[in-house]
Coordinates of C-alpha atoms in Angstrom, one line a residue:
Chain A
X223 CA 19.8 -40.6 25.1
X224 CA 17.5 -39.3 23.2
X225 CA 18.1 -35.9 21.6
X226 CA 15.0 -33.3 21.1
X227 CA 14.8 -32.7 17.2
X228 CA 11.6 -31.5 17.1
X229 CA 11.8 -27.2 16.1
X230 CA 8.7 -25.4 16.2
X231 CA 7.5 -24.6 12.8
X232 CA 8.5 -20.6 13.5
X233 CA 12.1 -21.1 14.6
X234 CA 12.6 -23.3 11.4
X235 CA 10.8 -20.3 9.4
X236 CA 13.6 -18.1 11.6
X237 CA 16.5 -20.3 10.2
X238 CA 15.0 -20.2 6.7
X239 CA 14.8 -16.1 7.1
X240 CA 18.1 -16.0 8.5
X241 CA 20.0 -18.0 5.9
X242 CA 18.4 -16.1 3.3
X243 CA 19.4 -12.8 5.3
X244 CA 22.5 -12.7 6.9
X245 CA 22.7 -9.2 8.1
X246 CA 19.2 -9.2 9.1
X247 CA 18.0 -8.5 13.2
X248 CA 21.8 -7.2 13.5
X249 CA 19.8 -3.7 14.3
X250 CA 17.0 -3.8 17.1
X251 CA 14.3 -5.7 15.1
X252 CA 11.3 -3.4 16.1
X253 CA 12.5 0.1 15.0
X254 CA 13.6 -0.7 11.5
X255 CA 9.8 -1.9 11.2
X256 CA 8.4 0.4 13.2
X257 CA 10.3 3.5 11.2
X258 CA 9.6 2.6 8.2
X259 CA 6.2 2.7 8.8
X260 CA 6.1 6.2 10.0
X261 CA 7.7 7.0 7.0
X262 CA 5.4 6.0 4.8
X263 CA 4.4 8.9 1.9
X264 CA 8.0 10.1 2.6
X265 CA 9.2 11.2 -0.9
X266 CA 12.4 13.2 -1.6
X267 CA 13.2 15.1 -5.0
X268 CA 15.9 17.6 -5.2
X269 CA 15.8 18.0 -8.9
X270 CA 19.5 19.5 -8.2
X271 CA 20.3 16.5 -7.3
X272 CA 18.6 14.6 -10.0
X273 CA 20.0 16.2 -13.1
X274 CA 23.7 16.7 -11.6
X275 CA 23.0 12.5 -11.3
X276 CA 22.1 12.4 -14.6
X277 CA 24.5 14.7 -16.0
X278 CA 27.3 12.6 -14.2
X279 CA 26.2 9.0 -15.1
X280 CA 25.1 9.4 -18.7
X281 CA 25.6 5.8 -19.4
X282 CA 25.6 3.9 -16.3
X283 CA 22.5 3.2 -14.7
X284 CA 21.3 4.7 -11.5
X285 CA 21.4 3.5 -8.4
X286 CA 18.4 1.5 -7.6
X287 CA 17.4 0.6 -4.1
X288 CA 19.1 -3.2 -2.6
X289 CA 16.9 -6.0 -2.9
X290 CA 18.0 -6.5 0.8
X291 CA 15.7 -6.3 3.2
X292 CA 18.0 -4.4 5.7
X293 CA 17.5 -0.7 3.8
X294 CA 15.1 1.0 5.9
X295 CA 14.9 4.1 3.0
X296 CA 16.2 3.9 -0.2
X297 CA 19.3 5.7 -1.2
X298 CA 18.6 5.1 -4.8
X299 CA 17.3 8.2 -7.1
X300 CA 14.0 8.4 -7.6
X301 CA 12.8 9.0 -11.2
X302 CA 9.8 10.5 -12.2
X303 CA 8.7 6.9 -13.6
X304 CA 9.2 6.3 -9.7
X305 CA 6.5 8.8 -8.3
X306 CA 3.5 7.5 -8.9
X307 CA 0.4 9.5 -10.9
X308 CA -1.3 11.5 -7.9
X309 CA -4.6 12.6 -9.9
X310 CA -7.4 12.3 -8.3
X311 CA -10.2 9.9 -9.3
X312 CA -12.5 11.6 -11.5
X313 CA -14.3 8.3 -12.5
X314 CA -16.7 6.8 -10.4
X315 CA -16.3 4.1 -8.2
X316 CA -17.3 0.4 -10.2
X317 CA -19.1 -0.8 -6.9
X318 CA -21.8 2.0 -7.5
X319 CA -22.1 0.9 -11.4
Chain B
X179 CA -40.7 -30.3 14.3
X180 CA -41.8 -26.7 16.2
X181 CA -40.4 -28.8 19.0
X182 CA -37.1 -29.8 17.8
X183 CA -36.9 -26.1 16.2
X184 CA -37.3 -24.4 19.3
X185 CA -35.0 -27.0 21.7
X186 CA -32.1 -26.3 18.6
X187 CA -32.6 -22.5 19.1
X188 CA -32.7 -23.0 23.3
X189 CA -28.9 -24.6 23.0
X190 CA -27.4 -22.8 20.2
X191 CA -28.8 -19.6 20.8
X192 CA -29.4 -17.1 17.9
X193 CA -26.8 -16.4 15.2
X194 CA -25.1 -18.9 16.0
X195 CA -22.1 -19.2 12.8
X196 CA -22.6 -22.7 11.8
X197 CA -26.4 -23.1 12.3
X198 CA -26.4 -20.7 10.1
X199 CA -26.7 -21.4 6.7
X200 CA -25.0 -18.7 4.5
X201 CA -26.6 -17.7 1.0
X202 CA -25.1 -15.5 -1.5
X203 CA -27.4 -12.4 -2.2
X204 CA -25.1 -9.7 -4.0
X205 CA -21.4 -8.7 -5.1
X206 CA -20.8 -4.9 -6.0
X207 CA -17.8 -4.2 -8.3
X208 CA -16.2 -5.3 -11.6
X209 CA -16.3 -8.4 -13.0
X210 CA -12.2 -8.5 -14.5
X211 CA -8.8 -9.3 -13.0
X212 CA -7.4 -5.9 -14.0
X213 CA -7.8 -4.4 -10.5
X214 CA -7.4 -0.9 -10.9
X215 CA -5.5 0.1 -7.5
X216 CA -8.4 3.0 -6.5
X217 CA -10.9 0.3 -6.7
X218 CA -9.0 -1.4 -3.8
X219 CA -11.8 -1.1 -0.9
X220 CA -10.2 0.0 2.0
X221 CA -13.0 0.0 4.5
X222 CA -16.7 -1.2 5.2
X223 CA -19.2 0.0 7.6
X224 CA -23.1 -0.6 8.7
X225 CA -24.9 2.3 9.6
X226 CA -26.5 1.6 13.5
X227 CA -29.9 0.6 11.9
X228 CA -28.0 -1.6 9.6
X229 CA -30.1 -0.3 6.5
X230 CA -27.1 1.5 5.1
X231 CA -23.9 -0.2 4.2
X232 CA -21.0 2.3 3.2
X233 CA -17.6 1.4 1.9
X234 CA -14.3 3.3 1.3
X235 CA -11.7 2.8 -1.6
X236 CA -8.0 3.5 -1.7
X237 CA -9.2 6.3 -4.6
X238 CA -11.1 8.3 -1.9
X239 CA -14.6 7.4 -2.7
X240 CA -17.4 6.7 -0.3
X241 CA -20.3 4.1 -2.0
X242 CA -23.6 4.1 0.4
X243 CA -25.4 1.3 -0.3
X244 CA -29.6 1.6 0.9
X245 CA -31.4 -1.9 1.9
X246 CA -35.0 -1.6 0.2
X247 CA -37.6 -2.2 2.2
X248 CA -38.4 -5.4 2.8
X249 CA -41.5 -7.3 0.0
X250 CA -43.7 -8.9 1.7
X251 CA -44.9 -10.9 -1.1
X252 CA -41.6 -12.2 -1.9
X253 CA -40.0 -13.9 1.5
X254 CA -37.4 -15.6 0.5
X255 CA -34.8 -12.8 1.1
X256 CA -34.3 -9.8 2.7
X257 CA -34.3 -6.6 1.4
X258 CA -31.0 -5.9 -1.4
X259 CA -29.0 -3.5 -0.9
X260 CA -28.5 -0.7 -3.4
X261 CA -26.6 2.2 -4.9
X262 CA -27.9 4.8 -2.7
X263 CA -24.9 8.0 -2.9
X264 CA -21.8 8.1 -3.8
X265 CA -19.0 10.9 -3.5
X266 CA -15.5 11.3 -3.4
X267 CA -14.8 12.3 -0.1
X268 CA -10.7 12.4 0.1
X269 CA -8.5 13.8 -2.4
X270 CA -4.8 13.2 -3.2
X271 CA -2.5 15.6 -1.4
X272 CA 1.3 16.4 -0.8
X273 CA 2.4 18.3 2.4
X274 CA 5.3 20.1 0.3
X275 CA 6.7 21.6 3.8
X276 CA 7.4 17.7 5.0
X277 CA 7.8 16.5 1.4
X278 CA 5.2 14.1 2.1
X279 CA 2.3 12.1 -0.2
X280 CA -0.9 11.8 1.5
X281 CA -2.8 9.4 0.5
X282 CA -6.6 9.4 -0.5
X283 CA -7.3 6.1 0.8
X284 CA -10.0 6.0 3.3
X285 CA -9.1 4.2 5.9
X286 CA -12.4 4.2 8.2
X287 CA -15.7 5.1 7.8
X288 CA -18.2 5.2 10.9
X289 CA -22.1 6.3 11.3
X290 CA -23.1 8.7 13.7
X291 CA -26.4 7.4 14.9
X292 CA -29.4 9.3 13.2
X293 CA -30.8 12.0 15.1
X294 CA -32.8 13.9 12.3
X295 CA -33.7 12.9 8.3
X296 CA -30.0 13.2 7.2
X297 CA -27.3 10.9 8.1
X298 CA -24.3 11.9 9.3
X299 CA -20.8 9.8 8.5
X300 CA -17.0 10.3 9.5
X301 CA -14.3 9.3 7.3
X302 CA -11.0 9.3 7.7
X303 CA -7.4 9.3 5.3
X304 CA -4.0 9.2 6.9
X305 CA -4.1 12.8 7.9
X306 CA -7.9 14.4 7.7
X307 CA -11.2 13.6 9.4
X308 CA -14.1 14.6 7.3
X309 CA -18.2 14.6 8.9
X310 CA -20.3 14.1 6.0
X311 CA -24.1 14.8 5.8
X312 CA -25.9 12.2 3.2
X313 CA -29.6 13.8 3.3
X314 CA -32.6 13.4 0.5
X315 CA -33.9 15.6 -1.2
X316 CA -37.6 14.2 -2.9
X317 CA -39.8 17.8 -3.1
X318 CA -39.2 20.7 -4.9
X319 CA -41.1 24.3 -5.0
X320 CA -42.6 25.3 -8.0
X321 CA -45.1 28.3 -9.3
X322 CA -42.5 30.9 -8.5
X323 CA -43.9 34.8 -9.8
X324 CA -40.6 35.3 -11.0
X325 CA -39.1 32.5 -12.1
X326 CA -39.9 30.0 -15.1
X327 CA -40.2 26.6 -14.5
X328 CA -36.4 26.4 -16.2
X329 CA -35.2 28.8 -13.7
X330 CA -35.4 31.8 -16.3
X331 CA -36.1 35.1 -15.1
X332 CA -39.5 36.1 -15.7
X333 CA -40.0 39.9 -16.9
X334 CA -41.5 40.8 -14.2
X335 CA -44.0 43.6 -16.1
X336 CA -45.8 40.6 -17.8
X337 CA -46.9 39.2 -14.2
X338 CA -50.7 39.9 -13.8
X339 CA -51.3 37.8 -10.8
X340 CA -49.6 36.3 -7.9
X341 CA -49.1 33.2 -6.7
X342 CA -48.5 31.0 -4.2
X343 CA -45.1 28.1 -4.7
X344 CA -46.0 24.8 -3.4
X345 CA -43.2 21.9 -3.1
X346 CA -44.0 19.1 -5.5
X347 CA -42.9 15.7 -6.1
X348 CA -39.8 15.1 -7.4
X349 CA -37.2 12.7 -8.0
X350 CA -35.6 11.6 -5.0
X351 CA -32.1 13.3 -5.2
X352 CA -29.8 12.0 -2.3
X353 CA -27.1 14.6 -1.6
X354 CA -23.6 14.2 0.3
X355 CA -22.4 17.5 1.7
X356 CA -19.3 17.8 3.9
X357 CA -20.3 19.6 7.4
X358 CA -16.6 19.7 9.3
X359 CA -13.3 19.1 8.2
X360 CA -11.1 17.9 10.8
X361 CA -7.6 18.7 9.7
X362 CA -3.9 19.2 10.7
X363 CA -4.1 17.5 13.8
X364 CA -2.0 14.3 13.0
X365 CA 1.6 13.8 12.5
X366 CA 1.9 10.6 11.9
X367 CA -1.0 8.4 9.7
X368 CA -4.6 7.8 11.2
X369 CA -5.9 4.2 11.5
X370 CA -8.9 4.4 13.4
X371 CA -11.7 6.7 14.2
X372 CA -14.1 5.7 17.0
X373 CA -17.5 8.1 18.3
X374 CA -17.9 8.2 21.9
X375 CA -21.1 6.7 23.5
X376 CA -22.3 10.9 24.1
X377 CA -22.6 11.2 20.5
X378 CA -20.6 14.6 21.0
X379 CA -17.0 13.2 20.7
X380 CA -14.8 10.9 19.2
X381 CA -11.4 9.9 18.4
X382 CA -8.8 9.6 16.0
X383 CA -5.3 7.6 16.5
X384 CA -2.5 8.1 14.5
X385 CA 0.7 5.7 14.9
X386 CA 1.8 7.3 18.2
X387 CA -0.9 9.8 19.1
X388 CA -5.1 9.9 20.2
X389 CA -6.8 12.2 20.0
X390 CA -10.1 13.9 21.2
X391 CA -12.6 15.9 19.2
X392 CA -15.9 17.9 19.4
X393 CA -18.1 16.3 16.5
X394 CA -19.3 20.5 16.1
X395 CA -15.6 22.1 16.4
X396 CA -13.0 21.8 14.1
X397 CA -10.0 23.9 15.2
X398 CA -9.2 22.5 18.4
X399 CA -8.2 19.1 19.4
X400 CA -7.3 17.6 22.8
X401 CA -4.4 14.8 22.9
X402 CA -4.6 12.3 24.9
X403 CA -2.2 9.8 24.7
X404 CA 1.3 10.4 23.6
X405 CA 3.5 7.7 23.1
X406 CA 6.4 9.3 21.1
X407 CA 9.2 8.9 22.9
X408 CA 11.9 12.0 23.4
X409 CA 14.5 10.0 21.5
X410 CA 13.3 8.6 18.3
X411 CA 15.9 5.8 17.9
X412 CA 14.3 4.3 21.3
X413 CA 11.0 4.1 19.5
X414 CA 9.8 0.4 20.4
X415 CA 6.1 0.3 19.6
X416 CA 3.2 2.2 17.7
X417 CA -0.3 2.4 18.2
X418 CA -2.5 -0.1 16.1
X419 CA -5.6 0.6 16.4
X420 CA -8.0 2.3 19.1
X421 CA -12.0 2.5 20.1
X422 CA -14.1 4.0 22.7
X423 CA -16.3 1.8 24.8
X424 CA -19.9 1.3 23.7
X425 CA -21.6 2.6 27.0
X426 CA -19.0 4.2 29.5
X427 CA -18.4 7.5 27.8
X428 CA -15.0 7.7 29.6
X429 CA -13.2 4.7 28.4
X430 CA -11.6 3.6 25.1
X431 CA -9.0 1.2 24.5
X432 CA -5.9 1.1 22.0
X433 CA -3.7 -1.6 21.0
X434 CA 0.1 -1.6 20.3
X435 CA 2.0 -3.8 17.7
X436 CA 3.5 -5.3 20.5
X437 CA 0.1 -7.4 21.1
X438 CA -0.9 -5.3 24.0
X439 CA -4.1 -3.2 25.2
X440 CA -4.1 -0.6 26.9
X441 CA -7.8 0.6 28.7
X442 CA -7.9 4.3 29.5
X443 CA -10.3 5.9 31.3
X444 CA -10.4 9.9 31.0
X445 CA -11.7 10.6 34.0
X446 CA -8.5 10.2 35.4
X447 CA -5.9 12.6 34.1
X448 CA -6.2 15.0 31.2
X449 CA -3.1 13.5 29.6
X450 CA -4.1 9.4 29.5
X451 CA -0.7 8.2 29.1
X452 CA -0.7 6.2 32.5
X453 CA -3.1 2.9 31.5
X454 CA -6.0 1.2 33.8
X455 CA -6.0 -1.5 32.3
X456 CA -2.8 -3.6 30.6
X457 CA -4.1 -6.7 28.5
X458 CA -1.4 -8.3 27.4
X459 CA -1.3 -12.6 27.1
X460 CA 2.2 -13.8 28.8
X461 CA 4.4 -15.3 26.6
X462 CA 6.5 -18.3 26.2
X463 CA 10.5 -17.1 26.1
X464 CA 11.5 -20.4 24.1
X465 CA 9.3 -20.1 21.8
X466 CA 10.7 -16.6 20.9
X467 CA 11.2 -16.3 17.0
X468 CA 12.3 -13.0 14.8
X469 CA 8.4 -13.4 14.1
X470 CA 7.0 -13.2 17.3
X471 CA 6.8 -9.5 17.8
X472 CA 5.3 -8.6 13.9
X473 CA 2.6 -11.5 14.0
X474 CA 1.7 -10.5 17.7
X475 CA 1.2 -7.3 16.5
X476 CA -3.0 -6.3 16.4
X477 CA -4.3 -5.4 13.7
X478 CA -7.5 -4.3 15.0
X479 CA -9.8 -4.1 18.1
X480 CA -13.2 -3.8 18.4
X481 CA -15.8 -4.2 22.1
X482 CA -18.6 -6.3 21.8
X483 CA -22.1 -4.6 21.8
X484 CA -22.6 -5.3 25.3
X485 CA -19.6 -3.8 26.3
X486 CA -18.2 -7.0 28.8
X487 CA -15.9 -8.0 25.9
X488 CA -13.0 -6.9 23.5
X489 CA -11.7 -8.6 20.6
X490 CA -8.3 -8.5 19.3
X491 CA -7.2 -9.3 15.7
X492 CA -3.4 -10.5 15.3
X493 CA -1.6 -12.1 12.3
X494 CA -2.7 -15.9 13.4
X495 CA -5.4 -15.6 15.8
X496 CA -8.7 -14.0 17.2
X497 CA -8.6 -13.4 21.0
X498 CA -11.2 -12.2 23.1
X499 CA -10.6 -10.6 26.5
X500 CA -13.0 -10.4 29.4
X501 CA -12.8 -6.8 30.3
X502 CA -11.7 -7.8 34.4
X503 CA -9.0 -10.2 33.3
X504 CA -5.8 -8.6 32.0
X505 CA -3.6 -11.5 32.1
X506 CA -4.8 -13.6 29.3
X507 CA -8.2 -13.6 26.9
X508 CA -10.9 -15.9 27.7
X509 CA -10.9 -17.3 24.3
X510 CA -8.7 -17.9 21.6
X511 CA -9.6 -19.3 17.8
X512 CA -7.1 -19.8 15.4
X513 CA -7.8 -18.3 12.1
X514 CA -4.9 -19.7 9.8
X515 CA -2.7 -21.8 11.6
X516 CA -1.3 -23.4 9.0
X517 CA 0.5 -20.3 8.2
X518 CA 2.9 -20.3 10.7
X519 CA 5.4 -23.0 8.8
X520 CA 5.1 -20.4 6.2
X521 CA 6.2 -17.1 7.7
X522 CA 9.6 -16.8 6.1
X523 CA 7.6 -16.7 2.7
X524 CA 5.2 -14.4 3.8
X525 CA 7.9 -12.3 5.2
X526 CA 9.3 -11.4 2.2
X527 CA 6.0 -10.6 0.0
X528 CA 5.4 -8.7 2.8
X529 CA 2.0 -10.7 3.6
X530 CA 3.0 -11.1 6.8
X531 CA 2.3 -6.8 7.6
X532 CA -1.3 -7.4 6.2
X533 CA -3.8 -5.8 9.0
X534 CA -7.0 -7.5 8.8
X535 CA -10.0 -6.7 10.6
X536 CA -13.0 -8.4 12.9
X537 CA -16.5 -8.0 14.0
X538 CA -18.8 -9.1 16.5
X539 CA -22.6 -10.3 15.1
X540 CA -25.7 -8.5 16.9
X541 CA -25.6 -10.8 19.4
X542 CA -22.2 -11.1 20.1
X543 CA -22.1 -15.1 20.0
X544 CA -20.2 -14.7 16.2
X545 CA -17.2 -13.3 15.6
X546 CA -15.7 -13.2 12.0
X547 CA -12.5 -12.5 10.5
X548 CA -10.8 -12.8 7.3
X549 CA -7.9 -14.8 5.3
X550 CA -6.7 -15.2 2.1
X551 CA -7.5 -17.1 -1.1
X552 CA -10.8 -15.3 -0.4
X553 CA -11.6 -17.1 2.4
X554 CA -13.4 -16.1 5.6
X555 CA -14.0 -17.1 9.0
X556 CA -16.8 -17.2 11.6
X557 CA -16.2 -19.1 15.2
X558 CA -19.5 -19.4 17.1
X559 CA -18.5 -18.7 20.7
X560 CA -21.2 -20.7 22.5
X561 CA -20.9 -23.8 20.0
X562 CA -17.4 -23.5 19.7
X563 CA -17.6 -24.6 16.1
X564 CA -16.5 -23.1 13.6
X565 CA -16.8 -22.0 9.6
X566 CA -14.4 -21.3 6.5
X567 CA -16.7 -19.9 3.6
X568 CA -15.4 -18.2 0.1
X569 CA -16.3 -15.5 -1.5
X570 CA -16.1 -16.2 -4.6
X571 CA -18.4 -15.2 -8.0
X572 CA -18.4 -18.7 -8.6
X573 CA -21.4 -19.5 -5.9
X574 CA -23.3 -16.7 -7.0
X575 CA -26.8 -17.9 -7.3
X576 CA -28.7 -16.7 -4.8
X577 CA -30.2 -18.6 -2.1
X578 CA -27.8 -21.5 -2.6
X579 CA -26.1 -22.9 0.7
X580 CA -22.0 -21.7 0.3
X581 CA -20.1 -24.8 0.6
X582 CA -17.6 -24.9 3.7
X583 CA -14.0 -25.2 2.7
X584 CA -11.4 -26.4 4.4
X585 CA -7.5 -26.2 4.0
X586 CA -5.3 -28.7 3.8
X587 CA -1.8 -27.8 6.5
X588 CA 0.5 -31.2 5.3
X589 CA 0.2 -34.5 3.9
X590 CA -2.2 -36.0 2.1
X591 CA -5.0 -33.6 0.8
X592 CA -8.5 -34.8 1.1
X593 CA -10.6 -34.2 -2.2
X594 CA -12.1 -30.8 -1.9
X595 CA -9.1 -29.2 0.4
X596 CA -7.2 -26.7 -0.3
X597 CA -3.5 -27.3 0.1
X598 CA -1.7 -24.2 1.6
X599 CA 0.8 -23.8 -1.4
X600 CA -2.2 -23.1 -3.6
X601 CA -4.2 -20.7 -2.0
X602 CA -3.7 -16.9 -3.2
X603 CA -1.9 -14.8 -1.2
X604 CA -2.7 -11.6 -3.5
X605 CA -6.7 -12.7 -2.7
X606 CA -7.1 -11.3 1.3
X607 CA -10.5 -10.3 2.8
X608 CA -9.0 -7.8 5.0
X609 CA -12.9 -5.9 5.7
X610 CA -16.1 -7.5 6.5
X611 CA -19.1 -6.0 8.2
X612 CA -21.9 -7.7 10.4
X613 CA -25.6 -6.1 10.3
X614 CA -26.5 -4.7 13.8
X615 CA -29.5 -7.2 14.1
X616 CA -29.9 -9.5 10.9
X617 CA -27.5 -12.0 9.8
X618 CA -26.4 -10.6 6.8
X619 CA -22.7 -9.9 6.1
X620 CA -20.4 -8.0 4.1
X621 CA -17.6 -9.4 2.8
X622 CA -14.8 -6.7 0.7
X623 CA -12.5 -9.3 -1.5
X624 CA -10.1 -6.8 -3.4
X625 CA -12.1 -4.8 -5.2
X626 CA -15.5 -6.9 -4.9
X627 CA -18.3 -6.0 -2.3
X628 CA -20.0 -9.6 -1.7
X629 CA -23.4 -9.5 0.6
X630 CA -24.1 -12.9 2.0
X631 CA -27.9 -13.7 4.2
X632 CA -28.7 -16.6 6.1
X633 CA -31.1 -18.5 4.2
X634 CA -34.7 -17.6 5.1
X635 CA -37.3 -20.1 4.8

């Protein structure tokens, strides 16, 4: 008998993933994609929040978001080294120089 | 040889992509590594006339680049293109009410065909439509009464005699103005922009919503398609991308991340949220991965000048779908196969969500995509061959041949591949552009604007 070893190169991408990633596809795959891209520019700062944080944790470090790929929005702290500069571009664009 | 010419022309037809021999004529941007992220272009566009070629950046700056007219004397090339006007058209925002960043980024750019001198442009960021006026300015008056030529007031009890201001000579002073802001009317973040064949409407598409503007009227905006579902959490799809048709005024298409089209036709209901047309290519249930549904997902669509065709963009592949055939496309060309015994990878640098674009040639017999490692591809629908080329400073003299390159999936690598585990994944040609009628292309690497022509005898 002969046995059929032959995977297709995406299911053994799929095993790869899903060794890596235990608790990954546990929720319906689509949404957690699918949400997080509506939420993109979503950026929450209660200063409140912050500095009770900071007051409260003086010398333990702050939560930081899970290198797992599961978290759909972080539940870490953001800092203000976090939130990027939003100036706008004053200098002109290099393809026109 | 006229005979031999002409029989080659007969059976490959114009344009066709590997007949073709690609130059380098031009690359627009900084030389160094150190990309600075507003330099990232985000979007490149001909004009209809294909004498203006504009391009977007993440930092919400338009560059319009001006093809100068053609030397007769030396007929080696076609006409550079050159800095014609630039202006910063977006500016970084934040919806404090939603506690939201928007984005300067430009994420399309499309002409309005010309009807007068000026030119008229829409551009688009995540949340706000702008119509742009480019127009030229080359006379000025002069010989006021009461004026100096600096623009100081004259006393006017030392004028004598009148006379008459004439415009003069001047200059030429190119001026971007915008004419309509088109604002407030999206929810979620715009990814295409598309202006009907009336030249009085178009569209905009956010991730769950089109909808329909008057090109002259800013505060209202019809919607019509809705695809936000009552209940969030049963949210299964989002628009990808969406385009009216190039001659029937009442249809336009949109894609979904699920790898399907959707053709509307307005004429029907107010509200197009019933389709007319469902493209969508059957699948195979056992060969069903956790990848299937993100690399089906289309990045971009785009009719073909005639109007017969549509051509989808997805992770691996181009397809293009014969208008009266919903079941599957009539062709299919790979763009990076190789790529699909590296998904996991790609996965998790994210690679894998990278939404590259395609275009058509004048003729529609070309289509073109782009990859990574700086690489770009062109399939020639009539010869069925097709072309990887590079863009790459390193073939930068002009009128040289680009060499073909060629990737190496497994096993042994030829001399001159490229084996997949080298190329760079941070290097993707995500924007290119065809000229309406010429060959000449332009290819956007990160922050580099590359012009290539097809070598002219």
């Amino acid at each position: 008998e002969m046995e059929d070893k032959v995977t297709s190169p995406e299911k053994a991408e799929e095993a790869k993933l899903k060794a890596r990633y235990p608790h990954l596809g546990q929720k319906p795959g689509g949404s957690d994609f699918l949400r997080k891209r509506l939420q993109k520019g979503q950026k929450y700062f209660d200063s409140g929040d912050y500095n009770m944080a900071k007051a409260k944790m003086k010398n333990k470090q702050l939560p930081t978001a899970a290198p797992d790929k599961t978290e759909v929005t972080g539940d870490h702290i953001p800092t203000p080294q976090d939130l990027p500069q939003r100036k706008p571009s004053l200098v002109a664009s290099k393809l026109a120089g | 040889m006229f005979l031999k010419f002409s029989l080659h022309s007969m059976f490959y037809g114009a344009g066709g992509g590997n007949d073709i021999q690609w130059c380098f004529s031009q690359v627009k941007g900084a030389v160094d590594d150190d990309v600075a992220e507003a330099d990232i272009i985000s979007t490149v566009e001909f004009n209809h006339s294909g004498e203006l070629l504009a391009t977007g950046d993440k930092g919400g700056r338009v560059v319009i680049f001006q093809q100068e007219q053609e030397n007769k004397i030396q007929s080696h090339s076609r006409g550079e293109y050159n800095v014609y006007s630039t202006f910063q058209s977006h500016e970084p925002e934040f919806d404090y009410l939603k506690s939201l960043e928007i984005e300067e980024k430009i994420n399309k750019i499309r002409w309005l065909p010309q009807k007068n001198a000026a030119q008229f442009l829409l551009s688009t960021n995540d949340k706000t439509i702008k119509l742009w006026k480019i127009s030229e300015r080359d006379k000025r008056p002069e010989g006021y009464n009461l004026k100096e030529e600096d623009g100081r007031y004259r006393d006017p009890t030392t004028v004598t005699t009148l006379r008459v201001p004439v415009f003069r000579p001047m200059d030429l002073m190119v001026e971007a103005s915008p004419r309509r802001i088109f604002a407030n009317a999206h929810t979620y973040h715009i990814n295409s922009i598309s202006i009907n064949s009336d030249y009085e409407t178009y569209l905009s598409a956010d991730d769950l919503r089109i909808n329909l503007w008057h090109l002259e009227i800013t505060d209202r905006s019809f919607n019509i398609v809705d695809i936000k579902p009552a209940n969030m959490e049963e949210l299964t799809e989002v628009i990808t991308a969406a385009e009216f048709h190039p001659n029937s005024c009442n249809t336009f298409v949109y894609s979904s991340s699920k790898g399907t089209i959707r053709l509307c036709d307005m004429r029907a209901s107010a509200l197009c949220d019933r389709h007319s047309k469902l493209f969508e290519e059957p699948e195979d249930p056992s060969n069903r991965s956790f990848f299937s549904e993100i690399i089906s997902s289309i990045s971009d669509v785009k009719f073909s000048h005639s109007g017969r065709y549509m051509m989808t963009r997805d992770y691996l592949s181009v397809k293009i779908w014969d208008l009266n055939m919903e079941n599957r496309p009539v062709e299919t060309y790979q763009v990076h196969e190789y790529l699909r015994s590296k998904l996991c990878s790609l996965y998790e640098n994210d690679c894998i969500f990278d939404k590259f674009e395609c275009c058509w040639n004048g003729s529609d017999s070309v289509v073109m995509t782009g990859s990574y490692n700086n690489f770009f591809r062109m399939f020639d629908r009539n010869t069925k061959r097709d072309i990887t080329l590079e863009a790459s400073r390193e073939n930068n003299k002009p009128r040289t041949v680009l060499k073909p390159r060629k990737v190496c999936a497994s096993g042994k690598r030829k001399k001159d591949e490229i084996s997949v585990d080298s190329l760079d994944f941070n290097k993707k040609i995500l924007h290119t552009a065809w000229h309406p009628k010429e060959n000449i292309i332009a290819v956007a690497t990160t922050n580099n604007l590359y012009i290539f022509q097809d070598k002219v005898n």
